[in-house]
Amino acid sequence: MARKKRRFEDIEFQQVSLKGQSLSAPLENGKQIRVDGNLLIPGDAADLTELRKRKGFIDARPLRLVRRSPDRVTPWCPHFGICGGCTWQHADYPAQLRYKDEILRKALSDHQDIPEPMAPTLPSPRQIRYRNKLEYSFSRRRWFEDSNAGSDPRALGFFVPKQNNRVVDIYECYHQDSVSDRIRNRVREYALEKDISFHDPIEHQGLLRTLVIRITSTGQIMVALVLYEEDKTVIDGFVTMLQSEFPEITSLYYIVNNKMNDAYGDCPATHAGGETAVYEQLGHVRFRIGPLSFFQVNPLQTVALYELIRDFADLDSSETLYDLYTGTGSIALFLAERVKNLVAVEYVESAIEDARINAELNGIKNAEFFAGDMKDVLNDEFIARNGRPDVLICDPPRAGLHPDVVETIIASGASRLVYVSCNPVSLGRDLLRLRESYRIVKYRAVDMSPQTPHVETVMLLEKKREA
């Protein structure tokens, strides 16, 4: 017989977890009650039912909101709480920034004698419609809030968290400019009119897989349609419709992805109409963006992020700068005018090709770009060949730095290291080794993703003087 689930009454939530969930004060048994962040925020009090026990936590679901947090606001998105895209839309923005300060503080709590952040989390100039890229999934497995809501299983939108490949049909999204809503809704309408098959993520059947919309801060729009196989009749129909009804679209592509997963970054992209690229402007640097290019999704805040990196690095014209995990080279190119030599490394070959194109576009001649696995490329021989770095910037993926890369950074002798982290947990782990040779000078969190728990951190470390 199943164990009866425990009920809790009038539990107040006081903290956020490293993943943005809300946490109660410890109970008598030492465990904290943990609730998804899109349900409750610190300051809320609720009656709850237990879902499951975890080490140190009891996961629970709210039954009734007893008291509202003073930071709670009414979400404006009709899909809030379902699609998972805006976990904190029900918290006012100053509170979100405090939560991000708390997440960073917790992630670094294992470190003794660490200084306080130089300032609170740097706010984003826009809290809604700030993204320059969104990907919408076509699916034959639509999520219905109400089981009687309808029988058509086709949807174009976002996957619902924890719901087995279900997609919520999105009609309005506040992540991107409203023209994105008009394009997406018309694409759905056209596909339904023409009875074009939507993809089934489990059966792996159906033509339409993903709709990708990019809108740059310069006002240009790129639309890419990802299909399971090439169907010229369908493609030509979409292109004709989009060019006729949305003359503001700058560039059109289609991508064929017949893999088992939705990742299309290594799939062929075919130009279908308009210009071959769109352009983004970050401060004094212009970037060419193609259908497969990686680029920061919040361009206005990216300028503030890069200015903070520049200020921390404190570069001069005699120095050699290494930029590790450079992506398409955006940080490197933003800083190139400040140094004598710039060396940038990235795993993805196509990203390095974009970096070289953008270096040429901006007349930057002091930058060299290299493609390969960081732990294999960055070694003593590479440093001897390209010059020892005076300053080193690293912006690794969420997993953080490979241990071999940490050792090479230490051995490089760089006097200053600017660590740009998108995951405070891996930052905290990497610091355990880095702090043996470097001291933390200052750091600050940056909000690149309002309405979500994601937080970026910029940290300056200086080489310790040998005794």
Tab-separated table of C-alpha atoms in Angstrom:
chain	number	residue	atom	x	y	z
A	1	MET	CA	0.000	0.000	0.000
A	2	ALA	CA	1.352	3.422	-0.998
A	3	ARG	CA	2.575	5.632	1.808
A	4	LYS	CA	0.224	8.501	2.553
A	5	LYS	CA	1.692	11.816	1.457
A	6	ARG	CA	2.331	14.289	4.244
A	7	ARG	CA	0.503	17.626	4.307
A	8	PHE	CA	2.015	20.889	5.511
A	9	GLU	CA	0.122	23.995	6.617
A	10	ASP	CA	1.116	27.665	6.496
A	11	ILE	CA	4.728	27.107	5.471
A	12	GLU	CA	6.625	30.300	4.674
A	13	PHE	CA	9.326	30.301	2.020
A	14	GLN	CA	12.454	32.329	2.697
A	15	GLN	CA	15.222	31.455	0.230
A	16	VAL	CA	15.989	30.340	-3.310
A	17	SER	CA	17.991	27.253	-4.232
A	18	LEU	CA	20.887	27.165	-6.677
A	19	LYS	CA	18.363	26.174	-9.363
A	20	GLY	CA	15.888	28.922	-8.510
A	21	GLN	CA	13.441	26.827	-6.495
A	22	SER	CA	11.877	28.304	-3.364
A	23	LEU	CA	12.974	26.927	0.015
A	24	SER	CA	11.367	26.975	3.449
A	25	ALA	CA	13.204	27.308	6.731
A	26	PRO	CA	14.510	23.927	7.981
A	27	LEU	CA	11.870	21.715	9.606
A	28	GLU	CA	12.422	19.871	12.899
A	29	ASN	CA	14.080	17.022	10.997
A	30	GLY	CA	16.485	19.462	9.343
A	31	LYS	CA	14.970	19.099	5.882
A	32	GLN	CA	13.757	22.079	3.864
A	33	ILE	CA	10.586	22.063	1.790
A	34	ARG	CA	11.392	22.782	-1.852
A	35	VAL	CA	8.909	24.045	-4.462
A	36	ASP	CA	9.413	24.910	-8.124
A	37	GLY	CA	10.186	28.604	-8.547
A	38	ASN	CA	7.297	29.201	-10.934
A	39	LEU	CA	4.851	28.267	-8.154
A	40	LEU	CA	6.091	30.132	-5.076
A	41	ILE	CA	8.679	32.819	-4.314
A	42	PRO	CA	10.368	33.889	-1.053
A	43	GLY	CA	7.853	35.631	1.182
A	44	ASP	CA	4.964	33.421	0.067
A	45	ALA	CA	3.292	31.134	2.613
A	46	ALA	CA	1.275	28.127	1.502
A	47	ASP	CA	-0.384	24.859	2.425
A	48	LEU	CA	1.346	22.014	0.605
A	49	THR	CA	1.360	18.302	-0.082
A	50	GLU	CA	4.510	16.214	-0.204
A	51	LEU	CA	5.612	14.875	-3.593
A	52	ARG	CA	8.848	13.065	-2.741
A	53	LYS	CA	11.756	13.087	-0.304
A	54	ARG	CA	15.266	14.000	-1.396
A	55	LYS	CA	18.503	14.253	0.538
A	56	GLY	CA	18.045	17.330	2.704
A	57	PHE	CA	14.761	18.318	1.017
A	58	ILE	CA	11.086	17.498	0.703
A	59	ASP	CA	9.720	18.359	-2.734
A	60	ALA	CA	6.149	19.614	-2.439
A	61	ARG	CA	3.254	21.054	-4.405
A	62	PRO	CA	1.228	24.055	-3.184
A	63	LEU	CA	-2.440	23.448	-2.417
A	64	ARG	CA	-3.348	26.961	-1.320
A	65	LEU	CA	-1.552	30.294	-1.126
A	66	VAL	CA	-2.007	31.487	2.459
A	67	ARG	CA	-0.063	34.771	2.245
A	68	ARG	CA	1.383	36.598	-0.731
A	69	SER	CA	4.981	37.725	-0.802
A	70	PRO	CA	5.329	41.520	-0.985
A	71	ASP	CA	7.492	40.829	-4.060
A	72	ARG	CA	4.759	38.908	-5.879
A	73	VAL	CA	3.267	40.492	-9.016
A	74	THR	CA	0.687	39.335	-11.544
A	75	PRO	CA	2.297	37.533	-14.515
A	76	TRP	CA	1.433	39.135	-17.845
A	77	CYS	CA	2.001	36.079	-20.064
A	78	PRO	CA	-1.009	33.797	-20.691
A	79	HIS	CA	1.347	30.793	-20.808
A	80	PHE	CA	3.170	31.504	-17.534
A	81	GLY	CA	3.596	28.454	-15.342
A	82	ILE	CA	3.195	26.032	-18.248
A	83	CYS	CA	5.968	26.501	-20.806
A	84	GLY	CA	8.809	26.956	-18.321
A	85	GLY	CA	10.354	29.860	-20.201
A	86	CYS	CA	9.787	32.531	-17.517
A	87	THR	CA	10.180	30.927	-14.101
A	88	TRP	CA	10.087	34.189	-12.146
A	89	GLN	CA	7.586	36.328	-14.022
A	90	HIS	CA	5.469	36.448	-10.837
A	91	ALA	CA	8.289	38.181	-8.903
A	92	ASP	CA	9.011	41.872	-9.357
A	93	TYR	CA	12.326	42.666	-10.993
A	94	PRO	CA	14.238	44.062	-7.965
A	95	ALA	CA	13.392	40.818	-6.133
A	96	GLN	CA	14.696	38.737	-9.047
A	97	LEU	CA	18.020	40.560	-8.814
A	98	ARG	CA	18.212	39.827	-5.068
A	99	TYR	CA	17.515	36.151	-5.750
A	100	LYS	CA	20.412	36.070	-8.221
A	101	ASP	CA	22.711	37.647	-5.642
A	102	GLU	CA	21.639	34.872	-3.262
A	103	ILE	CA	22.275	32.118	-5.834
A	104	LEU	CA	25.804	33.393	-6.443
A	105	ARG	CA	26.467	33.736	-2.717
A	106	LYS	CA	25.374	30.130	-2.109
A	107	ALA	CA	27.452	28.804	-5.009
A	108	LEU	CA	30.577	30.399	-3.523
A	109	SER	CA	29.808	29.511	0.104
A	110	ASP	CA	32.478	26.775	0.252
A	111	HIS	CA	35.208	29.402	-0.162
A	112	GLN	CA	36.734	31.054	2.874
A	113	ASP	CA	37.745	34.720	2.931
A	114	ILE	CA	36.066	35.493	-0.380
A	115	PRO	CA	35.300	39.200	-0.823
A	116	GLU	CA	31.773	40.470	-1.194
A	117	PRO	CA	30.577	41.266	-4.748
A	118	MET	CA	31.667	44.734	-5.863
A	119	ALA	CA	27.979	45.611	-6.440
A	120	PRO	CA	24.576	43.901	-6.662
A	121	THR	CA	23.571	42.020	-9.815
A	122	LEU	CA	23.781	44.287	-12.867
A	123	PRO	CA	20.189	44.707	-14.125
A	124	SER	CA	19.189	44.223	-17.737
A	125	PRO	CA	17.991	47.389	-19.527
A	126	ARG	CA	15.034	45.358	-20.779
A	127	GLN	CA	13.158	42.813	-18.698
A	128	ILE	CA	10.816	41.645	-21.482
A	129	ARG	CA	11.209	41.221	-25.246
A	130	TYR	CA	14.998	41.220	-24.849
A	131	ARG	CA	15.911	38.034	-26.747
A	132	ASN	CA	17.261	38.131	-30.289
A	133	LYS	CA	16.579	34.449	-30.953
A	134	LEU	CA	13.762	32.015	-30.187
A	135	GLU	CA	13.203	28.425	-31.300
A	136	TYR	CA	9.657	27.071	-31.477
A	137	SER	CA	8.962	23.342	-31.774
A	138	PHE	CA	6.331	21.830	-34.063
A	139	SER	CA	4.725	18.826	-32.395
A	140	ARG	CA	1.879	16.352	-32.742
A	141	ARG	CA	1.886	15.984	-28.965
A	142	ARG	CA	0.175	19.125	-27.768
A	143	TRP	CA	-0.186	19.933	-24.088
A	144	PHE	CA	-3.762	20.708	-22.999
A	145	GLU	CA	-4.327	22.360	-19.619
A	146	ASP	CA	-7.911	21.154	-19.820
A	147	SER	CA	-8.424	17.600	-21.108
A	148	ASN	CA	-11.526	18.822	-22.934
A	149	ALA	CA	-9.826	21.826	-24.527
A	150	GLY	CA	-9.662	20.302	-27.999
A	151	SER	CA	-8.761	17.293	-30.034
A	152	ASP	CA	-6.225	18.717	-32.526
A	153	PRO	CA	-2.855	17.435	-31.235
A	154	ARG	CA	-0.736	19.820	-33.336
A	155	ALA	CA	1.151	22.633	-31.628
A	156	LEU	CA	3.871	25.190	-32.320
A	157	GLY	CA	5.563	26.430	-29.186
A	158	PHE	CA	7.738	25.320	-26.283
A	159	PHE	CA	8.211	21.979	-24.568
A	160	VAL	CA	6.474	21.717	-21.192
A	161	PRO	CA	8.926	20.809	-18.394
A	162	LYS	CA	8.535	17.271	-16.993
A	163	GLN	CA	5.688	16.411	-19.384
A	164	ASN	CA	7.119	13.754	-21.713
A	165	ASN	CA	7.663	15.640	-24.948
A	166	ARG	CA	4.454	17.686	-24.740
A	167	VAL	CA	4.475	21.115	-26.408
A	168	VAL	CA	2.332	24.064	-25.330
A	169	ASP	CA	0.838	25.960	-28.259
A	170	ILE	CA	2.237	29.496	-27.903
A	171	TYR	CA	0.197	32.441	-29.179
A	172	GLU	CA	1.980	35.231	-27.328
A	173	CYS	CA	5.548	35.301	-25.977
A	174	TYR	CA	7.167	38.233	-24.174
A	175	HIS	CA	10.728	37.031	-24.763
A	176	GLN	CA	10.975	38.628	-28.215
A	177	ASP	CA	9.593	41.550	-30.230
A	178	SER	CA	5.888	41.176	-31.030
A	179	VAL	CA	6.607	40.672	-34.749
A	180	SER	CA	7.806	37.221	-33.692
A	181	ASP	CA	4.276	36.434	-32.486
A	182	ARG	CA	2.793	37.487	-35.809
A	183	ILE	CA	5.264	35.398	-37.815
A	184	ARG	CA	4.898	32.305	-35.620
A	185	ASN	CA	1.102	32.438	-35.532
A	186	ARG	CA	0.889	32.862	-39.304
A	187	VAL	CA	3.322	29.973	-39.879
A	188	ARG	CA	1.143	27.739	-37.687
A	189	GLU	CA	-2.017	28.887	-39.463
A	190	TYR	CA	-0.470	28.268	-42.894
A	191	ALA	CA	0.757	24.790	-41.904
A	192	LEU	CA	-2.709	23.857	-40.653
A	193	GLU	CA	-4.383	25.274	-43.775
A	194	LYS	CA	-2.096	23.200	-46.020
A	195	ASP	CA	-2.281	20.162	-43.713
A	196	ILE	CA	1.516	19.907	-43.503
A	197	SER	CA	2.569	17.283	-40.959
A	198	PHE	CA	3.986	18.349	-37.588
A	199	HIS	CA	6.835	16.318	-36.117
A	200	ASP	CA	6.234	13.649	-33.476
A	201	PRO	CA	9.216	13.702	-31.067
A	202	ILE	CA	8.649	10.082	-30.029
A	203	GLU	CA	7.693	8.431	-33.325
A	204	HIS	CA	10.124	10.675	-35.263
A	205	GLN	CA	7.682	11.249	-38.073
A	206	GLY	CA	6.316	14.472	-39.522
A	207	LEU	CA	7.888	17.119	-41.721
A	208	LEU	CA	7.939	20.348	-39.667
A	209	ARG	CA	10.337	20.332	-36.702
A	210	THR	CA	11.430	23.818	-35.586
A	211	LEU	CA	10.802	27.474	-36.394
A	212	VAL	CA	13.772	29.737	-35.607
A	213	ILE	CA	13.284	33.516	-35.463
A	214	ARG	CA	16.159	35.968	-34.970
A	215	ILE	CA	15.534	39.691	-34.513
A	216	THR	CA	18.645	41.843	-34.151
A	217	SER	CA	18.914	45.144	-32.307
A	218	THR	CA	19.467	46.734	-35.734
A	219	GLY	CA	15.910	45.676	-36.678
A	220	GLN	CA	16.756	42.850	-39.073
A	221	ILE	CA	14.853	39.558	-39.029
A	222	MET	CA	16.003	36.076	-40.000
A	223	VAL	CA	13.570	33.155	-40.181
A	224	ALA	CA	14.732	29.553	-40.528
A	225	LEU	CA	12.433	26.553	-40.943
A	226	VAL	CA	13.810	23.206	-39.771
A	227	LEU	CA	12.334	20.169	-41.546
A	228	TYR	CA	12.777	16.413	-41.191
A	229	GLU	CA	13.458	16.106	-44.924
A	230	GLU	CA	13.677	18.378	-47.939
A	231	ASP	CA	10.290	19.043	-49.558
A	232	LYS	CA	10.651	21.773	-52.175
A	233	THR	CA	6.903	22.246	-52.617
A	234	VAL	CA	6.398	22.916	-48.912
A	235	ILE	CA	9.517	25.088	-48.664
A	236	ASP	CA	8.586	27.193	-51.691
A	237	GLY	CA	5.085	27.667	-50.285
A	238	PHE	CA	6.380	28.930	-46.945
A	239	VAL	CA	8.921	31.234	-48.599
A	240	THR	CA	6.310	32.751	-50.919
A	241	MET	CA	3.872	33.294	-48.049
A	242	LEU	CA	6.461	34.830	-45.702
A	243	GLN	CA	7.949	37.151	-48.324
A	244	SER	CA	4.485	38.291	-49.380
A	245	GLU	CA	3.002	38.840	-45.918
A	246	PHE	CA	6.132	39.884	-43.973
A	247	PRO	CA	8.273	42.159	-46.160
A	248	GLU	CA	10.206	43.138	-43.011
A	249	ILE	CA	11.894	39.699	-42.989
A	250	THR	CA	15.518	40.220	-44.037
A	251	SER	CA	16.674	36.640	-44.558
A	252	LEU	CA	15.073	33.204	-45.039
A	253	TYR	CA	16.660	29.763	-44.649
A	254	TYR	CA	15.613	26.165	-44.348
A	255	ILE	CA	17.510	23.450	-42.499
A	256	VAL	CA	17.129	19.682	-42.903
A	257	ASN	CA	17.468	17.714	-39.651
A	258	ASN	CA	16.684	13.994	-39.851
A	259	LYS	CA	18.454	13.114	-36.590
A	260	MET	CA	16.729	11.626	-33.559
A	261	ASN	CA	17.218	14.850	-31.581
A	262	ASP	CA	16.282	18.468	-32.311
A	263	ALA	CA	19.839	19.864	-32.297
A	264	TYR	CA	20.390	21.286	-35.784
A	265	GLY	CA	23.690	23.147	-35.360
A	266	ASP	CA	25.578	20.591	-37.458
A	267	CYS	CA	22.891	20.276	-40.152
A	268	PRO	CA	23.048	21.895	-43.613
A	269	ALA	CA	21.340	25.294	-43.918
A	270	THR	CA	20.097	26.413	-47.339
A	271	HIS	CA	19.465	30.046	-48.244
A	272	ALA	CA	15.866	30.446	-49.415
A	273	GLY	CA	15.314	34.189	-49.804
A	274	GLY	CA	16.408	37.720	-48.967
A	275	GLU	CA	19.883	38.500	-47.654
A	276	THR	CA	22.313	35.726	-46.731
A	277	ALA	CA	22.873	37.107	-43.212
A	278	VAL	CA	21.666	39.602	-40.634
A	279	TYR	CA	23.857	41.950	-38.589
A	280	GLU	CA	24.134	42.760	-34.895
A	281	GLN	CA	25.915	45.770	-33.412
A	282	LEU	CA	27.671	45.510	-30.044
A	283	GLY	CA	29.215	48.851	-29.219
A	284	HIS	CA	31.865	49.596	-31.856
A	285	VAL	CA	31.823	46.073	-33.367
A	286	ARG	CA	29.506	44.757	-36.095
A	287	PHE	CA	28.723	41.048	-36.325
A	288	ARG	CA	27.482	39.007	-39.252
A	289	ILE	CA	25.024	36.332	-38.093
A	290	GLY	CA	24.066	33.288	-40.138
A	291	PRO	CA	21.358	30.674	-39.499
A	292	LEU	CA	23.696	28.456	-37.451
A	293	SER	CA	25.663	31.182	-35.645
A	294	PHE	CA	25.819	31.242	-31.866
A	295	PHE	CA	25.318	34.698	-30.380
A	296	GLN	CA	24.406	36.144	-26.995
A	297	VAL	CA	20.598	36.318	-26.803
A	298	ASN	CA	20.344	39.662	-24.955
A	299	PRO	CA	22.333	42.111	-27.129
A	300	LEU	CA	21.670	45.270	-25.093
A	301	GLN	CA	22.881	43.634	-21.890
A	302	THR	CA	25.745	41.945	-23.759
A	303	VAL	CA	27.303	45.373	-24.315
A	304	ALA	CA	27.163	46.007	-20.554
A	305	LEU	CA	28.629	42.545	-19.901
A	306	TYR	CA	31.517	43.102	-22.295
A	307	GLU	CA	32.216	46.568	-20.880
A	308	LEU	CA	32.468	44.988	-17.421
A	309	ILE	CA	34.876	42.344	-18.778
A	310	ARG	CA	36.921	45.108	-20.427
A	311	ASP	CA	37.082	47.114	-17.204
A	312	PHE	CA	38.101	44.070	-15.144
A	313	ALA	CA	40.789	43.040	-17.670
A	314	ASP	CA	42.358	46.542	-17.610
A	315	LEU	CA	44.201	45.900	-20.873
A	316	ASP	CA	46.964	47.930	-22.467
A	317	SER	CA	48.351	48.054	-25.985
A	318	SER	CA	51.514	46.092	-25.193
A	319	GLU	CA	49.750	42.974	-23.916
A	320	THR	CA	48.823	39.582	-25.347
A	321	LEU	CA	45.270	38.459	-24.574
A	322	TYR	CA	43.953	34.878	-24.732
A	323	ASP	CA	40.192	34.364	-25.082
A	324	LEU	CA	39.221	30.770	-24.291
A	325	TYR	CA	35.861	29.318	-25.371
A	326	THR	CA	35.549	32.313	-27.676
A	327	GLY	CA	32.448	31.086	-29.539
A	328	THR	CA	32.025	33.360	-32.542
A	329	GLY	CA	34.688	35.659	-31.109
A	330	SER	CA	32.394	38.369	-29.803
A	331	ILE	CA	34.348	39.073	-26.576
A	332	ALA	CA	37.667	38.848	-28.431
A	333	LEU	CA	36.625	41.251	-31.177
A	334	PHE	CA	35.113	43.674	-28.655
A	335	LEU	CA	38.481	43.852	-26.854
A	336	ALA	CA	40.899	43.525	-29.791
A	337	GLU	CA	41.560	47.265	-30.106
A	338	ARG	CA	42.894	47.322	-26.525
A	339	VAL	CA	45.756	44.802	-26.981
A	340	LYS	CA	48.786	44.082	-29.150
A	341	ASN	CA	47.980	40.429	-29.875
A	342	LEU	CA	44.840	38.386	-29.393
A	343	VAL	CA	44.631	34.574	-29.429
A	344	ALA	CA	41.187	32.930	-29.309
A	345	VAL	CA	40.241	29.242	-29.070
A	346	GLU	CA	36.883	27.510	-29.582
A	347	TYR	CA	35.765	23.888	-30.000
A	348	VAL	CA	33.213	24.491	-32.793
A	349	GLU	CA	34.845	24.957	-36.207
A	350	SER	CA	31.863	26.825	-37.699
A	351	ALA	CA	31.971	29.330	-34.824
A	352	ILE	CA	35.641	30.020	-35.553
A	353	GLU	CA	34.771	30.567	-39.216
A	354	ASP	CA	32.203	33.170	-38.085
A	355	ALA	CA	34.825	34.792	-35.844
A	356	ARG	CA	37.278	35.133	-38.730
A	357	ILE	CA	34.572	36.606	-40.980
A	358	ASN	CA	33.650	39.147	-38.301
A	359	ALA	CA	37.292	40.045	-37.694
A	360	GLU	CA	37.644	40.838	-41.393
A	361	LEU	CA	34.324	42.720	-41.394
A	362	ASN	CA	35.659	45.018	-38.660
A	363	GLY	CA	39.185	45.357	-40.038
A	364	ILE	CA	40.688	43.591	-37.019
A	365	LYS	CA	44.130	42.236	-37.908
A	366	ASN	CA	45.704	41.420	-34.540
A	367	ALA	CA	43.492	38.403	-33.745
A	368	GLU	CA	44.202	34.717	-34.425
A	369	PHE	CA	41.443	32.123	-34.065
A	370	PHE	CA	41.959	28.396	-33.465
A	371	ALA	CA	39.439	25.534	-33.465
A	372	GLY	CA	39.705	22.385	-31.352
A	373	ASP	CA	39.000	20.802	-27.988
A	374	MET	CA	40.341	23.220	-25.387
A	375	LYS	CA	42.136	20.568	-23.325
A	376	ASP	CA	43.949	19.362	-26.463
A	377	VAL	CA	44.681	22.733	-28.088
A	378	LEU	CA	45.730	24.776	-25.063
A	379	ASN	CA	49.062	23.273	-24.025
A	380	ASP	CA	52.649	24.392	-23.445
A	381	GLU	CA	53.540	24.008	-27.126
A	382	PHE	CA	50.567	26.166	-28.190
A	383	ILE	CA	51.557	28.893	-25.723
A	384	ALA	CA	55.193	28.793	-26.827
A	385	ARG	CA	54.117	29.158	-30.449
A	386	ASN	CA	51.583	31.969	-29.930
A	387	GLY	CA	53.141	33.895	-27.076
A	388	ARG	CA	52.558	33.754	-23.356
A	389	PRO	CA	49.341	35.548	-22.298
A	390	ASP	CA	49.482	38.593	-20.082
A	391	VAL	CA	45.727	38.418	-19.581
A	392	LEU	CA	43.441	35.445	-20.032
A	393	ILE	CA	39.645	35.498	-20.437
A	394	CYS	CA	37.603	32.308	-20.250
A	395	ASP	CA	33.878	31.926	-20.883
A	396	PRO	CA	33.312	28.158	-20.603
A	397	PRO	CA	30.064	26.215	-21.086
A	398	ARG	CA	27.895	25.353	-18.073
A	399	ALA	CA	30.114	22.404	-17.167
A	400	GLY	CA	32.978	24.803	-16.474
A	401	LEU	CA	36.679	24.257	-17.099
A	402	HIS	CA	38.205	20.852	-17.823
A	403	PRO	CA	40.804	20.043	-15.107
A	404	ASP	CA	43.572	19.972	-17.744
A	405	VAL	CA	42.590	23.478	-18.868
A	406	VAL	CA	42.756	24.730	-15.277
A	407	GLU	CA	46.299	23.381	-14.979
A	408	THR	CA	47.351	24.994	-18.278
A	409	ILE	CA	45.859	28.341	-17.213
A	410	ILE	CA	47.891	28.208	-14.010
A	411	ALA	CA	51.042	27.168	-15.885
A	412	SER	CA	50.570	29.911	-18.506
A	413	GLY	CA	51.694	32.549	-16.045
A	414	ALA	CA	48.958	35.014	-17.045
A	415	SER	CA	48.988	37.825	-14.498
A	416	ARG	CA	45.229	38.414	-14.731
A	417	LEU	CA	42.357	36.008	-15.358
A	418	VAL	CA	38.811	37.162	-16.092
A	419	TYR	CA	36.436	34.232	-15.596
A	420	VAL	CA	33.009	34.700	-17.209
A	421	SER	CA	30.629	32.061	-15.889
A	422	CYS	CA	27.084	31.098	-16.860
A	423	ASN	CA	26.908	28.578	-13.991
A	424	PRO	CA	27.821	29.679	-10.445
A	425	VAL	CA	28.125	26.040	-9.337
A	426	SER	CA	30.893	25.148	-11.798
A	427	LEU	CA	32.545	28.511	-11.087
A	428	GLY	CA	32.681	27.626	-7.395
A	429	ARG	CA	34.194	24.230	-8.199
A	430	ASP	CA	36.857	25.636	-10.563
A	431	LEU	CA	37.881	28.233	-7.992
A	432	LEU	CA	38.939	25.471	-5.589
A	433	ARG	CA	41.977	24.815	-7.805
A	434	LEU	CA	42.446	28.277	-9.322
A	435	ARG	CA	42.688	29.937	-5.901
A	436	GLU	CA	45.840	27.962	-5.150
A	437	SER	CA	47.626	30.226	-7.656
A	438	TYR	CA	45.257	33.180	-8.097
A	439	ARG	CA	43.494	35.489	-5.681
A	440	ILE	CA	39.993	36.836	-6.223
A	441	VAL	CA	40.104	40.606	-6.687
A	442	LYS	CA	36.476	41.400	-7.471
A	443	TYR	CA	33.372	39.981	-9.113
A	444	ARG	CA	29.825	40.871	-10.048
A	445	ALA	CA	26.725	39.023	-11.224
A	446	VAL	CA	25.093	40.147	-14.476
A	447	ASP	CA	21.466	39.493	-15.380
A	448	MET	CA	21.436	38.298	-18.984
A	449	SER	CA	18.108	36.447	-18.633
A	450	PRO	CA	15.378	38.375	-16.780
A	451	GLN	CA	12.373	36.359	-15.549
A	452	THR	CA	14.607	33.272	-15.116
A	453	PRO	CA	17.052	32.022	-12.437
A	454	HIS	CA	19.992	32.092	-14.869
A	455	VAL	CA	22.815	34.373	-13.778
A	456	GLU	CA	26.132	35.308	-15.376
A	457	THR	CA	29.172	36.154	-13.264
A	458	VAL	CA	32.299	38.125	-14.166
A	459	MET	CA	35.247	37.571	-11.822
A	460	LEU	CA	38.751	39.036	-11.858
A	461	LEU	CA	41.583	36.948	-10.429
A	462	GLU	CA	45.228	38.010	-10.132
A	463	LYS	CA	48.282	35.777	-10.010
A	464	LYS	CA	49.628	35.417	-6.474
A	465	ARG	CA	53.148	36.672	-5.893
A	466	GLU	CA	55.587	33.902	-5.178
A	467	ALA	CA	56.907	33.982	-1.645
